[in-house]
Short mmCIF file of C-alpha atoms in Angstrom, two decimals:
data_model
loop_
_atom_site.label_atom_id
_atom_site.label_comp_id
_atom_site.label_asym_id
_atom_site.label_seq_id
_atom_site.Cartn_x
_atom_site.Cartn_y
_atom_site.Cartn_z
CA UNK U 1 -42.80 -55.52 7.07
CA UNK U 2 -40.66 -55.89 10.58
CA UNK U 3 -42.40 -55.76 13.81
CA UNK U 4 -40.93 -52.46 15.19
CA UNK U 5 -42.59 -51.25 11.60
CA UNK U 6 -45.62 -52.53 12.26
CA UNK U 7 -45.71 -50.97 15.83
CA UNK U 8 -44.39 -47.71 14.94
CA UNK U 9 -47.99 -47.77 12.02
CA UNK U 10 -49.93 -49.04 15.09
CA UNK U 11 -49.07 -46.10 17.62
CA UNK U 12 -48.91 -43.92 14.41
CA UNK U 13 -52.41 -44.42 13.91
CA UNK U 14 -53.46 -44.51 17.15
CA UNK U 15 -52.40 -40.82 18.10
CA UNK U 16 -54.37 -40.16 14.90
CA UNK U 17 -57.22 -41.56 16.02
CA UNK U 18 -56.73 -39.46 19.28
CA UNK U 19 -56.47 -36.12 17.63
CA UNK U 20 -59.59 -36.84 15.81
CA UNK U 21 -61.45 -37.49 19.03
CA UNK U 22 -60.04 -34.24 20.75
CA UNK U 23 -60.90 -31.97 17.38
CA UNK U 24 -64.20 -33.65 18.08
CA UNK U 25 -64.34 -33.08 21.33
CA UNK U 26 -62.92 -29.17 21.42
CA UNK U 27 -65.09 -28.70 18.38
CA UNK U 28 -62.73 -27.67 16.23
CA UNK U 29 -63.85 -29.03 13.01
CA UNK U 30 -62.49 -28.54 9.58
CA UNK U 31 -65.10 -26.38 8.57
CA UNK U 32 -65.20 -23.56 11.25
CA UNK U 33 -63.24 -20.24 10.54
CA UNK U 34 -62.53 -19.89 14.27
CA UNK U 35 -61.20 -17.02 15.81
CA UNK U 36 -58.05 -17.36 17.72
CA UNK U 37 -56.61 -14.57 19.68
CA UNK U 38 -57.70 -11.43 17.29
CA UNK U 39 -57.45 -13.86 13.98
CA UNK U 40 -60.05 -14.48 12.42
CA UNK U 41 -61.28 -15.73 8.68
CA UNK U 42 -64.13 -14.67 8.95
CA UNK U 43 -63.86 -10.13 9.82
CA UNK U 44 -60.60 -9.30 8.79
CA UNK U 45 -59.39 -6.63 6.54
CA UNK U 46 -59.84 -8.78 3.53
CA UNK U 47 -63.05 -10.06 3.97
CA UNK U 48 -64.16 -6.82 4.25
CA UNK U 49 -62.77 -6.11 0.47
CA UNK U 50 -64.22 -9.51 -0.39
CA UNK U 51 -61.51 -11.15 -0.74
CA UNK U 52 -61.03 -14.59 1.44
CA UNK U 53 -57.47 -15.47 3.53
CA UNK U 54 -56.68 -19.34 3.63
CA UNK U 55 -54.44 -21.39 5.75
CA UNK U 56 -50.96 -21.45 4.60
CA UNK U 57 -49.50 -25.02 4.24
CA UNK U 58 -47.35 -24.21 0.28
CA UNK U 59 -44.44 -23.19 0.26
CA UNK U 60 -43.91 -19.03 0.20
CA UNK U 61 -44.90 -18.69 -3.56
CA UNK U 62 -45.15 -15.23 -4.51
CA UNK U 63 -48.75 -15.29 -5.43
CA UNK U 64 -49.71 -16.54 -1.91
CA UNK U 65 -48.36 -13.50 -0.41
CA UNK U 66 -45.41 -15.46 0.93
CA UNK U 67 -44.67 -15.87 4.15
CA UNK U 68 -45.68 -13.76 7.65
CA UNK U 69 -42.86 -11.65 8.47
CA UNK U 70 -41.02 -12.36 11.76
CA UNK U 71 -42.73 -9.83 15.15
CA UNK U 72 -39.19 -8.33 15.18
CA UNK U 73 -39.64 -6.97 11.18
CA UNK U 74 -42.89 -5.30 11.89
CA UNK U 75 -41.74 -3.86 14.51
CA UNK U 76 -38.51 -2.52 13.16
CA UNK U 77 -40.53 -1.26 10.27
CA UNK U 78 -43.22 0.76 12.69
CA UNK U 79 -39.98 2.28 14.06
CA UNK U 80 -38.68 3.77 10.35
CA UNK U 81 -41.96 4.80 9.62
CA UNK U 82 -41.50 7.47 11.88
CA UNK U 83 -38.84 9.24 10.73
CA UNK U 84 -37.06 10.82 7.47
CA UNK U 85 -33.71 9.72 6.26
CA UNK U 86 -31.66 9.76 2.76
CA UNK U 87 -32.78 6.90 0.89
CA UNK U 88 -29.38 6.77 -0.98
CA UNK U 89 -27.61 6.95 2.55
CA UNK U 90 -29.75 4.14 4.09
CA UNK U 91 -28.61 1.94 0.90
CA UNK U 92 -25.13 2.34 1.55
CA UNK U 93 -24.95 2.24 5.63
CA UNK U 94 -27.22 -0.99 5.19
CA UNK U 95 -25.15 -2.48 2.61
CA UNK U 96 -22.17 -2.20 5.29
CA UNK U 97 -23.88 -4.06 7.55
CA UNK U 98 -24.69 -6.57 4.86
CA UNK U 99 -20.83 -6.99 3.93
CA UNK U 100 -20.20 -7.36 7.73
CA UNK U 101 -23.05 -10.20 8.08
CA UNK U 102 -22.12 -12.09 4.62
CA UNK U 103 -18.55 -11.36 3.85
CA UNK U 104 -19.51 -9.86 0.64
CA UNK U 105 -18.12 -6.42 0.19
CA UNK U 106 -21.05 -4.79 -0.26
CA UNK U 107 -25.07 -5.27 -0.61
CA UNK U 108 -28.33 -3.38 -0.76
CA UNK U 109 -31.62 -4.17 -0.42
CA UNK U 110 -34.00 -4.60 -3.85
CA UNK U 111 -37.94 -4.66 -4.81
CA UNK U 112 -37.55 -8.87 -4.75
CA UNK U 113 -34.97 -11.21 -6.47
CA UNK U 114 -36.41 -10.24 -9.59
CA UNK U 115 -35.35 -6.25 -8.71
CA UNK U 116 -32.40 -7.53 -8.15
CA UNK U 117 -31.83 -9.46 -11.42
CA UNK U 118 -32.85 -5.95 -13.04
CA UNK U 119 -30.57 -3.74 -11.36
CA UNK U 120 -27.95 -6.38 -11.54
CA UNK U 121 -28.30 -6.43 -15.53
CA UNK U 122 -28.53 -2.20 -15.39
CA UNK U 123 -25.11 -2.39 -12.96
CA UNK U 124 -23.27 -5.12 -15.61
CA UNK U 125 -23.88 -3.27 -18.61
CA UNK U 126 -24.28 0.83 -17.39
CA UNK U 127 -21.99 0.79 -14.71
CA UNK U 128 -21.97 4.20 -13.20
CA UNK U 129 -21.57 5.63 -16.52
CA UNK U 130 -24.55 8.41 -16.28
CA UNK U 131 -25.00 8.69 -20.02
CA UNK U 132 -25.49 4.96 -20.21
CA UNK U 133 -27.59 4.57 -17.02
CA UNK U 134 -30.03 7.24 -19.02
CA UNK U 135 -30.11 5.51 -22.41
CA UNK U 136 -31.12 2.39 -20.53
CA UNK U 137 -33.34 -0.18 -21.79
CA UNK U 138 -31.59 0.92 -24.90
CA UNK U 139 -28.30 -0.72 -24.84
CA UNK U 140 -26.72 -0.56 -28.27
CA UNK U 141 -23.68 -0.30 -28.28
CA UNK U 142 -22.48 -1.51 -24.84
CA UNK U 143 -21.76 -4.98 -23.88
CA UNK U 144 -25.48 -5.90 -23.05
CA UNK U 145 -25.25 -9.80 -23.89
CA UNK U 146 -26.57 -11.73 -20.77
CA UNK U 147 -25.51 -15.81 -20.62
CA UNK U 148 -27.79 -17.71 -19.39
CA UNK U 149 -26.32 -20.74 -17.53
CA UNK U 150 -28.63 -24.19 -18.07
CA UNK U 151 -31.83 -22.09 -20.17
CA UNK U 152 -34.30 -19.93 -20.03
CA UNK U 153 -36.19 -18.42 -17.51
CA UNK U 154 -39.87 -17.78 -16.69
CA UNK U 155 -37.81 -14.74 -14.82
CA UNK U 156 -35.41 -13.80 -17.39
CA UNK U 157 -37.89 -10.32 -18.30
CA UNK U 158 -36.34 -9.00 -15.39
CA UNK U 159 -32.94 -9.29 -17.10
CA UNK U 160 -34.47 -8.05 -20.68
CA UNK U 161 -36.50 -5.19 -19.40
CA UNK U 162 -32.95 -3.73 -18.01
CA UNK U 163 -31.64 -3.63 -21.72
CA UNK U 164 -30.00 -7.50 -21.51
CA UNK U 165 -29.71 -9.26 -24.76
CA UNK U 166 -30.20 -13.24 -23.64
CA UNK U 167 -27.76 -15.83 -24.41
CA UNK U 168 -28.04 -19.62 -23.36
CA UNK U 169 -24.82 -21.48 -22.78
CA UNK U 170 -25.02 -25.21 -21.70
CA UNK U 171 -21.94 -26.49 -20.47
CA UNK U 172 -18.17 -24.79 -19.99
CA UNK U 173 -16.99 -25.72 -23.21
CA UNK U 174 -19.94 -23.99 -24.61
CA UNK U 175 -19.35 -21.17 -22.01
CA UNK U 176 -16.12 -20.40 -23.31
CA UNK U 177 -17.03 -20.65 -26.72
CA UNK U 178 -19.76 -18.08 -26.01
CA UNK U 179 -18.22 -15.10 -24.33
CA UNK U 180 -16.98 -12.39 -25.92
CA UNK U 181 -15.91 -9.03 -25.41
CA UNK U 182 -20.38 -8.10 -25.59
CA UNK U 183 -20.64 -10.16 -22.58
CA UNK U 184 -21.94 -8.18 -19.49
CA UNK U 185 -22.92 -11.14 -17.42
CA UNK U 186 -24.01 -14.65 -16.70
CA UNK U 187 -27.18 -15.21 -14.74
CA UNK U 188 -27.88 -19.10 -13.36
CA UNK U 189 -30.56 -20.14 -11.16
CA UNK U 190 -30.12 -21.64 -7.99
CA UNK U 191 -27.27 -24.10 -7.87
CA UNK U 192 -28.64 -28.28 -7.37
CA UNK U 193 -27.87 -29.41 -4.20
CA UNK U 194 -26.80 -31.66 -4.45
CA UNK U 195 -25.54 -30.92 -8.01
CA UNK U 196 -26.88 -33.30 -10.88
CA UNK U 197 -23.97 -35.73 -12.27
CA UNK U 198 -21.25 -34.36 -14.21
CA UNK U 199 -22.60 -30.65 -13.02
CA UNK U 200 -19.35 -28.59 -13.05
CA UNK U 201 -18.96 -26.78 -9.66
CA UNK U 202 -20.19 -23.07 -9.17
CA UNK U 203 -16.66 -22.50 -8.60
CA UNK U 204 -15.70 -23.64 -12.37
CA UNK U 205 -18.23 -21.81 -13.38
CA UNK U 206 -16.74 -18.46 -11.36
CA UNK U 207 -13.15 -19.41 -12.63
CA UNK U 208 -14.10 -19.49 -16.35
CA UNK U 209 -16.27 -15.62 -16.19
CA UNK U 210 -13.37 -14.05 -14.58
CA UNK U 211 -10.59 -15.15 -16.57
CA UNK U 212 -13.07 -13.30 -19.60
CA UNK U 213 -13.98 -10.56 -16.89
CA UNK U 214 -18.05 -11.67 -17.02
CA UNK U 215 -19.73 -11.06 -13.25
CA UNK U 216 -21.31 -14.26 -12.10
CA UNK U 217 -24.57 -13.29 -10.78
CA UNK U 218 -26.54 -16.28 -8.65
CA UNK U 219 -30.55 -16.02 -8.59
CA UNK U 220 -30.45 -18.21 -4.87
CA UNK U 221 -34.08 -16.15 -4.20
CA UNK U 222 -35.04 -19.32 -2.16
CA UNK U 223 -31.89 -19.75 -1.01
CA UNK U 224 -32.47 -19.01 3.53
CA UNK U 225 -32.55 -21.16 5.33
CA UNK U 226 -29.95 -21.80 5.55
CA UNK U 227 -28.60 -18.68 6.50
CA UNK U 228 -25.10 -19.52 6.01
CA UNK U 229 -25.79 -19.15 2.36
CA UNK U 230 -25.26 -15.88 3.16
CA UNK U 231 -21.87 -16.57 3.07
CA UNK U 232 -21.28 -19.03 1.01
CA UNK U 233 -21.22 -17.56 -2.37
CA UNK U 234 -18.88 -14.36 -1.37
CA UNK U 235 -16.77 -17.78 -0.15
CA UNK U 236 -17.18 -19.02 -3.53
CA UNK U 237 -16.28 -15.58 -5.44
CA UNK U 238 -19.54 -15.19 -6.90
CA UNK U 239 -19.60 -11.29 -7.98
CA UNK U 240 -23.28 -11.38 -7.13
CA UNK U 241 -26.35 -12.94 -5.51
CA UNK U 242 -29.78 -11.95 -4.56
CA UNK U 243 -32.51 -13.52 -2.36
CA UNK U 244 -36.10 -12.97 -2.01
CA UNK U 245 -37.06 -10.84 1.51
CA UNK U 246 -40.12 -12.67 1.30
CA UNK U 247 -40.04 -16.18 1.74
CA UNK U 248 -37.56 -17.93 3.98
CA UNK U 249 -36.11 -14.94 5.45
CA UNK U 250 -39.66 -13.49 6.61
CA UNK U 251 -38.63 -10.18 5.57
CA UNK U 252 -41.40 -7.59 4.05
CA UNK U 253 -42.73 -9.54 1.17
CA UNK U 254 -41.35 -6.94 -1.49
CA UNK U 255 -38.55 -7.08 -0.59
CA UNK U 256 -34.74 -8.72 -1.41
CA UNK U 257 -31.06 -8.76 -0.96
CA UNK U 258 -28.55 -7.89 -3.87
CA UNK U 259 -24.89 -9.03 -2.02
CA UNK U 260 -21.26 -8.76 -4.27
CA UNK U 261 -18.52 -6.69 -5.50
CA UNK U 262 -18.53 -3.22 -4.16
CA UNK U 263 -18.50 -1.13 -7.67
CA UNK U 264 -21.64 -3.61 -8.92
CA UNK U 265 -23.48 -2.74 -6.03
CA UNK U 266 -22.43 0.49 -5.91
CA UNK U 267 -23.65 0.79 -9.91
CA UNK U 268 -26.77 -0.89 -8.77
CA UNK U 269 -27.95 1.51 -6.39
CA UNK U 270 -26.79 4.14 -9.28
CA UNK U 271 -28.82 1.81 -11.92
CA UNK U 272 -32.39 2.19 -8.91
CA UNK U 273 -34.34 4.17 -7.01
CA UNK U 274 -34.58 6.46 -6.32
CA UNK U 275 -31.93 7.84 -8.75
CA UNK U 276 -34.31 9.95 -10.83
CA UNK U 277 -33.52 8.67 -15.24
CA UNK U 278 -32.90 5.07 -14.16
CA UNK U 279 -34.53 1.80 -15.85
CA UNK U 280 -35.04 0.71 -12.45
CA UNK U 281 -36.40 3.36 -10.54
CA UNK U 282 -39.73 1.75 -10.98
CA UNK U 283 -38.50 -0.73 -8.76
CA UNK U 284 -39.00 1.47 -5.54
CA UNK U 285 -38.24 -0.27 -2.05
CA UNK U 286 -38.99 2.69 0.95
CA UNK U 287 -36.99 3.13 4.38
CA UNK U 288 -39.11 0.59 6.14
CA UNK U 289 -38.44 -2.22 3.97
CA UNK U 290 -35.04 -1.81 3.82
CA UNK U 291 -35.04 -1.91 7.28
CA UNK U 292 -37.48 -4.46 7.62
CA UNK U 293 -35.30 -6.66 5.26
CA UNK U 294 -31.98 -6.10 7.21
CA UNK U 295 -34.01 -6.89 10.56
CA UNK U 296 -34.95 -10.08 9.26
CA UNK U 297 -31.31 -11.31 8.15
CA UNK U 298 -30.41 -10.12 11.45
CA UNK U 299 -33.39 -11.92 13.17
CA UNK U 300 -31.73 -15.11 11.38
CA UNK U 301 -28.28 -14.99 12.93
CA UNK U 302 -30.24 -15.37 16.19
CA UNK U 303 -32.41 -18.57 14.95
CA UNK U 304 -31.52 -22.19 15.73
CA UNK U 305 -32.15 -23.91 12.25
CA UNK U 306 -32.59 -27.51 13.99
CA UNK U 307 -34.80 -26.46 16.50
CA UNK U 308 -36.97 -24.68 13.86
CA UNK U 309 -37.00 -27.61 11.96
CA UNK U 310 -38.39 -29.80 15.13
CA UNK U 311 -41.08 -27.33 15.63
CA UNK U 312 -42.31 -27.40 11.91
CA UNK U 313 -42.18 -31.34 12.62
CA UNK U 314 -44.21 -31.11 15.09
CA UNK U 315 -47.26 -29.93 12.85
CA UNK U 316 -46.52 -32.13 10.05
CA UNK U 317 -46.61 -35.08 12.57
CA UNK U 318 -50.20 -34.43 13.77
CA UNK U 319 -51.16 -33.79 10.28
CA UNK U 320 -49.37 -37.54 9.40
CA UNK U 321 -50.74 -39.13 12.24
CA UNK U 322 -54.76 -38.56 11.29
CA UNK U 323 -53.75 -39.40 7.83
CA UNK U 324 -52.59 -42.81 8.85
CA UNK U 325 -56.00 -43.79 9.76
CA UNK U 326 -56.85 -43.31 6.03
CA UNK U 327 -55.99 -46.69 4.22
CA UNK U 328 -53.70 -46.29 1.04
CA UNK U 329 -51.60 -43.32 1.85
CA UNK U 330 -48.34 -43.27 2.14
CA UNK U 331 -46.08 -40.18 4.08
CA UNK U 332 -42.90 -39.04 4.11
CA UNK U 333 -41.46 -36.21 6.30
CA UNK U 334 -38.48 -34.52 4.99
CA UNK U 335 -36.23 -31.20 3.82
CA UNK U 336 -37.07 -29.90 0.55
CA UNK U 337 -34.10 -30.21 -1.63
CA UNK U 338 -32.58 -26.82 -4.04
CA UNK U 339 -34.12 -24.32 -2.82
CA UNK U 340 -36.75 -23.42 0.08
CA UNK U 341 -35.36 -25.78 2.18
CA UNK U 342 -38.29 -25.98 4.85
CA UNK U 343 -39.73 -29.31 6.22
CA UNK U 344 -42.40 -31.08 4.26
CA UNK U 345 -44.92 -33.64 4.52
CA UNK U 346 -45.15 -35.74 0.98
CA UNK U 347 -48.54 -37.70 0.55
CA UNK U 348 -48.66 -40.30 -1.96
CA UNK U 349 -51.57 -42.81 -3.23
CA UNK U 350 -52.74 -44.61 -6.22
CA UNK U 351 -55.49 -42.79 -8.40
CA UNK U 352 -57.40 -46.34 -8.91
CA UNK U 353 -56.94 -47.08 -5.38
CA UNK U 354 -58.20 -43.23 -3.70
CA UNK U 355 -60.53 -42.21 -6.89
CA UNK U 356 -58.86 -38.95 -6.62
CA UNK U 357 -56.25 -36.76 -8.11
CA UNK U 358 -53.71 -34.72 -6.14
CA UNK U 359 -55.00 -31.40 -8.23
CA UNK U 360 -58.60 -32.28 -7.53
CA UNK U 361 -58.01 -33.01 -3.45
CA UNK U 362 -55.90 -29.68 -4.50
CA UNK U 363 -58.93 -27.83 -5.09
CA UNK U 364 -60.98 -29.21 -2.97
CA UNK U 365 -58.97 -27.80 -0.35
CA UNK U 366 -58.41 -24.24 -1.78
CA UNK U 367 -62.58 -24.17 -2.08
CA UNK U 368 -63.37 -25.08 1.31
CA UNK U 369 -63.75 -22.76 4.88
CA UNK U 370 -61.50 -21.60 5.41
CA UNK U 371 -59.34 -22.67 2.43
CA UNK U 372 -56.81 -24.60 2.36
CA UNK U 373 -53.43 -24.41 0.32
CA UNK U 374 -50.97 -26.83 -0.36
CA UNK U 375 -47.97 -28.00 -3.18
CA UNK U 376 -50.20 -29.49 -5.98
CA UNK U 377 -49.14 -28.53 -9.12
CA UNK U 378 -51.77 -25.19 -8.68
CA UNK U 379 -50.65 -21.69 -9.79
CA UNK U 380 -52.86 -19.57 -12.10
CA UNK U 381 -50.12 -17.25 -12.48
CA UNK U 382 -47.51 -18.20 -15.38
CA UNK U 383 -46.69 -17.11 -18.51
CA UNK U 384 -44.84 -19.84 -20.41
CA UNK U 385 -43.51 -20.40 -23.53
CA UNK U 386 -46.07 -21.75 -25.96
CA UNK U 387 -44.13 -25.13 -26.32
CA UNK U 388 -46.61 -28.15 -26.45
CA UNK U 389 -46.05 -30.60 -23.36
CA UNK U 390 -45.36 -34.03 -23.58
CA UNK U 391 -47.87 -36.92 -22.81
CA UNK U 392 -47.34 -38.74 -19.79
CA UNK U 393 -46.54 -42.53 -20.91
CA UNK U 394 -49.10 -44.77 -20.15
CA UNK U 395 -46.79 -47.20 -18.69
CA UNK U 396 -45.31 -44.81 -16.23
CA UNK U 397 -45.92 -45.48 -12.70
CA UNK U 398 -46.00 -41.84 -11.90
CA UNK U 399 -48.74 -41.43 -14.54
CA UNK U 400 -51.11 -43.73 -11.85
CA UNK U 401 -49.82 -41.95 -8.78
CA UNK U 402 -50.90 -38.61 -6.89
CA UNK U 403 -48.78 -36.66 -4.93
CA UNK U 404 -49.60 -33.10 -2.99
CA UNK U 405 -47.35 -31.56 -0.14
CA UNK U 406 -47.75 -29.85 2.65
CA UNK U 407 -45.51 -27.55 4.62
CA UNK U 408 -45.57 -25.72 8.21
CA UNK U 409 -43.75 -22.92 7.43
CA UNK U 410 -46.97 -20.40 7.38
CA UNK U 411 -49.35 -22.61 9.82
CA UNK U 412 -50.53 -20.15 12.38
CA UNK U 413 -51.49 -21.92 16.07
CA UNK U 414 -53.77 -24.91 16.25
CA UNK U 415 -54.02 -24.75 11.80
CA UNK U 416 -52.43 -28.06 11.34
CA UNK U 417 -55.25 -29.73 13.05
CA UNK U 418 -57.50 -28.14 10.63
CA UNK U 419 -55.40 -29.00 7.42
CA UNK U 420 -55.08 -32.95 8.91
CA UNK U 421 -58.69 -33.57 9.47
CA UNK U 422 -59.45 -31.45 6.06
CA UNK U 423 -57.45 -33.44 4.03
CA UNK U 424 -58.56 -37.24 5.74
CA UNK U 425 -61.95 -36.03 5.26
CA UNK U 426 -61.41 -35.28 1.66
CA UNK U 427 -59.25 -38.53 0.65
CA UNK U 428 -61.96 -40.90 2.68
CA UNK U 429 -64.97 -39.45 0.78
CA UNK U 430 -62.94 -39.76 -2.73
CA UNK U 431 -61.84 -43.58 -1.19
CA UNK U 432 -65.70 -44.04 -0.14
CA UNK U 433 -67.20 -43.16 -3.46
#
């Protein structure tokens, strides 16, 4: 190890060993639910139902409720409460704004990605055609085949539940091979970045569909920051893309964006609510969160990405810093590749060494007060295929290894200092015993 290494693990340490004495000190220990300006864990609406709030230190899953929405959503929401407008109208003045932001020629806003993958689907195979848009989910006789680029998807119900008939295609040979005249459109996930070896580039991809006249649509629900992604796949030609309201963008959590060709979005708002005989008019979005949804994209064009990402640094440093007085543990602070790109602290050590898994300090966290969540493999919530799953090999280093990951993203003031000592506490009693 070099000397300026050594140093840097000294000071490192040393600032951890100083935030420990100030939590001590300021008596803020793990294991208070303090209140803080009006927050608290402890009287809230929810604990009032019985149900318990955590600190947020994942990344915006769905099931966690996401992420908080930025002050100027709320309040932009509060203001459309108050009044009574054309739902249909809002759609379409919105979706010019959207085109003006992106460079797409149209958008709308959607219940989620996934309401957008369903109105998508409804919009590829109906159209605008009103007899079709009523015999929806039933789409026999209409070119209903949806290609799936790479597999399935523990999403893809959205796409069936809108009358698509699923396809997967591998590669572009295979592409080509695959799409016929029943083709209505291909779905893919988010696109690698970077892409894996010998990927073939989105635009490929694009090329091949239109020269067949397939819509591309691109599932980038993830996808801000950055924001520029916005633009980039109406750059690209992609005939259209949706991303979640909820999670980076800090839009109203049921909420998303559905950007592309005029005439699909235009059939998608035809395919929606609150058109009255449409498979998707389930998926309901009101005035405020389509408001709330455009306020947050244009919240974004005012948002330095760097300087966000030095200020979620800041609280994965202090975090780092008490865990360096924790022998065996190794950090790394970085941006999340693919999607979700937010900052993230990754904390490694060997099982033999700590005595403790990453999905048991996992739960330890989620069952203390207040709880704690973080990235460790943890969500109750999925429905998979009932495929058996291969045995880690014995001989595997990763099989001996524990990894769990944190993220600022959601931590509220003063919440990092919580999740730091938290954590240390929990990895020096599993090293201790």
């Amino acid at each position: 190890m070099s000397y300026p290494s050594t140093r840097r693990r000294f000071f490192k340490r040393a600032w951890g060993y100083a935030l420990l004495g100030y939590l001590s000190l300021a008596g803020v220990r793990s294991k208070t639910a303090t209140r803080r300006g009006g927050h608290s864990f402890r009287d809230n609406v929810y604990t009032k139902l019985g149900v318990k709030p955590f600190i947020m230190a994942n990344i915006p899953f769905t099931f966690l409720s996401a992420t908080l929405m930025w002050p100027e959503v709320r309040e932009a929401m509060d203001e459309a409460s108050q009044y009574f407008v054309d739902i249909v109208q809002l759609q379409r003045a919105v979706g010019r704004r959207l085109a003006e932001i992106s460079g797409a020629e149209a958008g709308m806003v959607t219940s989620g990605a996934a309401g957008a993958m369903a109105v998508a689907t409804a919009a590829c195979i109906a159209g605008d055609d009103p007899v079709k848009i009523r015999a929806l989910p039933d789409s026999g006789g209409m070119r209903n085949e949806v290609l799936m680029w790479g597999g399935r998807s523990v999403f893809d119900n959205a796409i069936r539940l809108a009358g698509g008939k699923l396809k997967v295609v591998k590669n572009l040979e295979n592409l080509r091979d695959t799409i016929t005249d029943r083709s209505a459109m291909l779905y893919m996930g988010y696109p690698a970045d970077p892409a894996p070896r010998n990927a073939p580039p989105l635009e490929g991809i694009v090329s091949a569909c239109r020269q067949r006249g397939v819509p591309v649509f691109v599932d980038a629900a993830g996808g801000i920051p950055p924001v520029e992604n916005l633009r980039r796949y109406a750059k690209m030609g992609v005939d259209l893309y949706a991303f979640s309201g909820g999670k980076g963008l800090k839009g109203p959590q049921c909420s998303g964006l559905l950007l592309g060709r005029k005439h699909l979005i235009e059939a998608a708002i035809m395919n929606s609510s609150p058109i009255e005989g449409a498979v998707c008019r389930p998926m309901k979005v009101g005035k405020e969160e389509i408001i709330g949804c455009l306020a947050a994209v244009e919240k974004w064009l005012t948002i330095d990405l760097e300087s966000l990402y030095q200020d979620q640094d800041k609280k994965l440093e202090r975090i780092e810093a008490m865990l360096s007085t924790v022998p065996g543990i190794r950090t790394t602070i970085e941006t999340r590749r693919g999607s979700n790109r937010f900052r993230q602290l990754v904390v490694e050590w060997d099982d033999s060494e700590m005595g403790i898994s990453s999905n048991e300090c996992g739960r330890r966290l989620r069952e203390g007060d207040p709880p704690i969540q973080v990235l460790s493999n943890y969500n109750p919530y999925v429905i998979r295929d009932s495929h058996p799953k291969p045995k880690p090999d014995p001989g595997n280093r990763k099989a001996k290894s524990s990894s769990l990951t944190v993220y600022s993203l959601g931590l509220q003031k003063r919440e990092e200092m919580i999740v730091g000592r938290r954590l240390r506490e929990i990895l020096l009693e599993a090293r201790r015993g």
